[in-house]
Short mmCIF file of C-alpha atoms and ligand atoms in Angstrom, two decimals:
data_model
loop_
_atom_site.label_atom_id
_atom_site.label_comp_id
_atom_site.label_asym_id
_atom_site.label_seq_id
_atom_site.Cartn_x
_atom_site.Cartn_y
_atom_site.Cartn_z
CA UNK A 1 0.00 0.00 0.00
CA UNK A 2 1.35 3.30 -0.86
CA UNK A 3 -1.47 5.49 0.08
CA UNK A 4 -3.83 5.24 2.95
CA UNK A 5 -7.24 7.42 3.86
CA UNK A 6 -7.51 8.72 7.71
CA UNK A 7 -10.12 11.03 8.87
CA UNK A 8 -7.05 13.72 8.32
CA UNK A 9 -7.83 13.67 4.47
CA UNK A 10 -11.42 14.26 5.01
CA UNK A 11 -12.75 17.05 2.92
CA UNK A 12 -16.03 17.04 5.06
CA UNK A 13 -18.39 16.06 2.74
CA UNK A 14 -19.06 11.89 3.05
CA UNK A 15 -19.89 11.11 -0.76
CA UNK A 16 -16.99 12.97 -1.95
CA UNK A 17 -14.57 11.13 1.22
CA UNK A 18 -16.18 7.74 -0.20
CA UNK A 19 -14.76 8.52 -3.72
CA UNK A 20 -11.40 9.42 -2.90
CA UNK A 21 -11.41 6.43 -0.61
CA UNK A 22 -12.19 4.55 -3.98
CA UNK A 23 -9.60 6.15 -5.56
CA UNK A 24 -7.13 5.40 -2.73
CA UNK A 25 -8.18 1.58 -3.63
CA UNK A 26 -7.92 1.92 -6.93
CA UNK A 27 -4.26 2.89 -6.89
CA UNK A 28 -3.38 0.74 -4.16
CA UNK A 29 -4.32 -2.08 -6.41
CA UNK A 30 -1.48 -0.73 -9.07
CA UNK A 31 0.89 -0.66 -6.55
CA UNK A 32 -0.14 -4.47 -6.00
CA UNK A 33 -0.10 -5.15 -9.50
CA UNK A 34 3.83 -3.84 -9.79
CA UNK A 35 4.72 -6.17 -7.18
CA UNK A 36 3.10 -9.17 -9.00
CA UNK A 37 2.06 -8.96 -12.94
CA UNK A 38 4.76 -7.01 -14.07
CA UNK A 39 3.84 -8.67 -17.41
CA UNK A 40 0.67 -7.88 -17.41
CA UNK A 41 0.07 -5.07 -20.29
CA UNK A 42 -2.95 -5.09 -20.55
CA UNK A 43 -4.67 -6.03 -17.13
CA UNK A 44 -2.01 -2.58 -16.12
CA UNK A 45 -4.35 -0.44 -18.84
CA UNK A 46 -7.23 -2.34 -18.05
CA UNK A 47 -6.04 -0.81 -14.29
CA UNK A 48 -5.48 2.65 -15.60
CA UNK A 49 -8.73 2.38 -17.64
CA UNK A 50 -10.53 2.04 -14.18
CA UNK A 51 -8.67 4.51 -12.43
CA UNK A 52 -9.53 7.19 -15.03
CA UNK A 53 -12.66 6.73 -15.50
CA UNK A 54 -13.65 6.63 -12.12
CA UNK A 55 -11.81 9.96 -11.59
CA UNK A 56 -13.88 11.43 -14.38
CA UNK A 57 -17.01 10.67 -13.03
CA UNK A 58 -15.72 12.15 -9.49
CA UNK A 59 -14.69 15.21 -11.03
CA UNK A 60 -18.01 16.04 -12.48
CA UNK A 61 -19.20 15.61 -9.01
CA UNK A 62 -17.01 17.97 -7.94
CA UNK A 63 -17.36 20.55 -10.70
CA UNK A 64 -21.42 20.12 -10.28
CA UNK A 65 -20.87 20.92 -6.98
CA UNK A 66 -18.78 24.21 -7.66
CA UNK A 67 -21.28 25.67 -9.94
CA UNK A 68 -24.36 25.13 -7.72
CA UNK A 69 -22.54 26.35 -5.03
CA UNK A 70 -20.75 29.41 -7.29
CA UNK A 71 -17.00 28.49 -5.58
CA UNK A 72 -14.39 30.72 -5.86
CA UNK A 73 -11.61 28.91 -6.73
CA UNK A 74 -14.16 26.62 -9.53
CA UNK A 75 -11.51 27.71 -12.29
CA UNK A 76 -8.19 27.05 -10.81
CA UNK A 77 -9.46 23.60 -9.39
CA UNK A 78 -10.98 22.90 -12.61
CA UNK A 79 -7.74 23.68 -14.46
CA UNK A 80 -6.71 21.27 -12.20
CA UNK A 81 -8.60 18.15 -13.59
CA UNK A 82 -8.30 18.77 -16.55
CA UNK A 83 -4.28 18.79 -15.81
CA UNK A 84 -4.83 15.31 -14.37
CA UNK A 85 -6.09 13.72 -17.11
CA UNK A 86 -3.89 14.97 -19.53
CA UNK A 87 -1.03 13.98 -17.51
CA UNK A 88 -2.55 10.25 -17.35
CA UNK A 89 -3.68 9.92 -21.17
CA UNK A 90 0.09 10.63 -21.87
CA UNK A 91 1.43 8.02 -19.02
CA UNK A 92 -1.16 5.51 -20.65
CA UNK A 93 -0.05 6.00 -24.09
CA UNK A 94 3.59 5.21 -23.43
CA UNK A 95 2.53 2.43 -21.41
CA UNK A 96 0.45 1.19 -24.57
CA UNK A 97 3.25 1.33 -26.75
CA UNK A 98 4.34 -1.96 -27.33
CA UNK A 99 8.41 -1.16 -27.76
CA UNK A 100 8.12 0.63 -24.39
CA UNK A 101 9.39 -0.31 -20.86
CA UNK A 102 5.92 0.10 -19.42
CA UNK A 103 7.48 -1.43 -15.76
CA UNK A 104 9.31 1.83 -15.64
CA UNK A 105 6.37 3.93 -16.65
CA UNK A 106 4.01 2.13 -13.95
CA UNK A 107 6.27 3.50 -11.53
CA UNK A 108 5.66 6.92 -12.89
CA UNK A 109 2.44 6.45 -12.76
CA UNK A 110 2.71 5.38 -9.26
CA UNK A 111 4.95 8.81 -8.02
CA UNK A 112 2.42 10.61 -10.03
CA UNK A 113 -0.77 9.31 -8.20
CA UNK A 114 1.10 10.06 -4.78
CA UNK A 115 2.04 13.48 -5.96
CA UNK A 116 -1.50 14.16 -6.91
CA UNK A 117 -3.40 12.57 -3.68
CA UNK A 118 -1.05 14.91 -1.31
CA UNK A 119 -1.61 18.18 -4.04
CA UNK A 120 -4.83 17.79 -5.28
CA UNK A 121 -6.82 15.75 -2.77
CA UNK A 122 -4.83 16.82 0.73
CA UNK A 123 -4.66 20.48 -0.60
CA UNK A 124 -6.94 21.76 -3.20
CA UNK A 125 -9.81 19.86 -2.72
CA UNK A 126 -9.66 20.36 1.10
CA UNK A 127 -10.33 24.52 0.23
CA UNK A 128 -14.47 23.72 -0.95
CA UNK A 129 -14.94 21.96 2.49
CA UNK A 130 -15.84 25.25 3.92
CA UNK A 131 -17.95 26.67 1.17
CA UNK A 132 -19.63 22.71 0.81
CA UNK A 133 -20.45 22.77 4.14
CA UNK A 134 -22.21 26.13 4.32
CA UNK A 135 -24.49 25.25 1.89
CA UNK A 136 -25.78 22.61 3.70
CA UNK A 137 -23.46 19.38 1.84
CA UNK A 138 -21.57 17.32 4.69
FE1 LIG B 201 -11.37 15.05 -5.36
FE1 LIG B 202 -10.69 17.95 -7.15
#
């Protein structure tokens, strides 16, 4: 396990804490899978598939949630997203070239997802819990 959910990364608001949890499952189970199918090329996509498309759907949760509630910060954080998922359509496409080392590019993937869950999730998202919570969203 590389990343684990406490109470500390709360952002206040339980469906949103039940994603990230999700999320925190999701890339636990790459960190498994570099420990054990290193061979695996496509079961890693299949992986990545899961772990993006999940995140998708959780970001338009968010980004609903920022427009009903007109948050401040709704472009920065959106910027944000959309960051993410560039970043991880470019990680996936090296890993889907066949001539690639895609071993070395899990674990790029892997320094990525902690870099994002201490940035994005511990930091950014944390700043709507205040603005969530006054309208009423816990
Ligand atoms: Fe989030
Ligand atoms: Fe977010």
């Amino acid at each position: 396990m590389i990343i684990e959910w406490t109470e500390e990364n709360s952002v206040g608001v339980k469906e949103l804490d039940e994603h990230h949890q999700n999320l925190v499952k999701i890339a636990n189970k790459l960190y498994d899978f570099t420990r054990t199918n290193v061979k695996d090329r496509n079961k890693l996509i299949e992986l990545l598939n899961e772990l993006v498309n999940f995140s998708k759907y959780h970001h338009s949760i968010e980004e609903k949630y920022f427009k009903k509630f007109n948050y401040e910060h709704i472009e920065r954080h959106t910027k944000e997203h959309e960051k993410f998922f560039v970043n991880m359509n470019a990680l996936i496409k090296k890993i889907e070239d066949p001539k690639s080392d895609f071993s070395q590019t899990t674990f790029e993937v892997l320094d990525y997802l902690e870099d994002w869950y201490l940035n994005h999730l511990n930091d950014e998202d944390k700043k709507y819990t205040k603005t969530f919570n006054e309208n009423g969203l816990f």
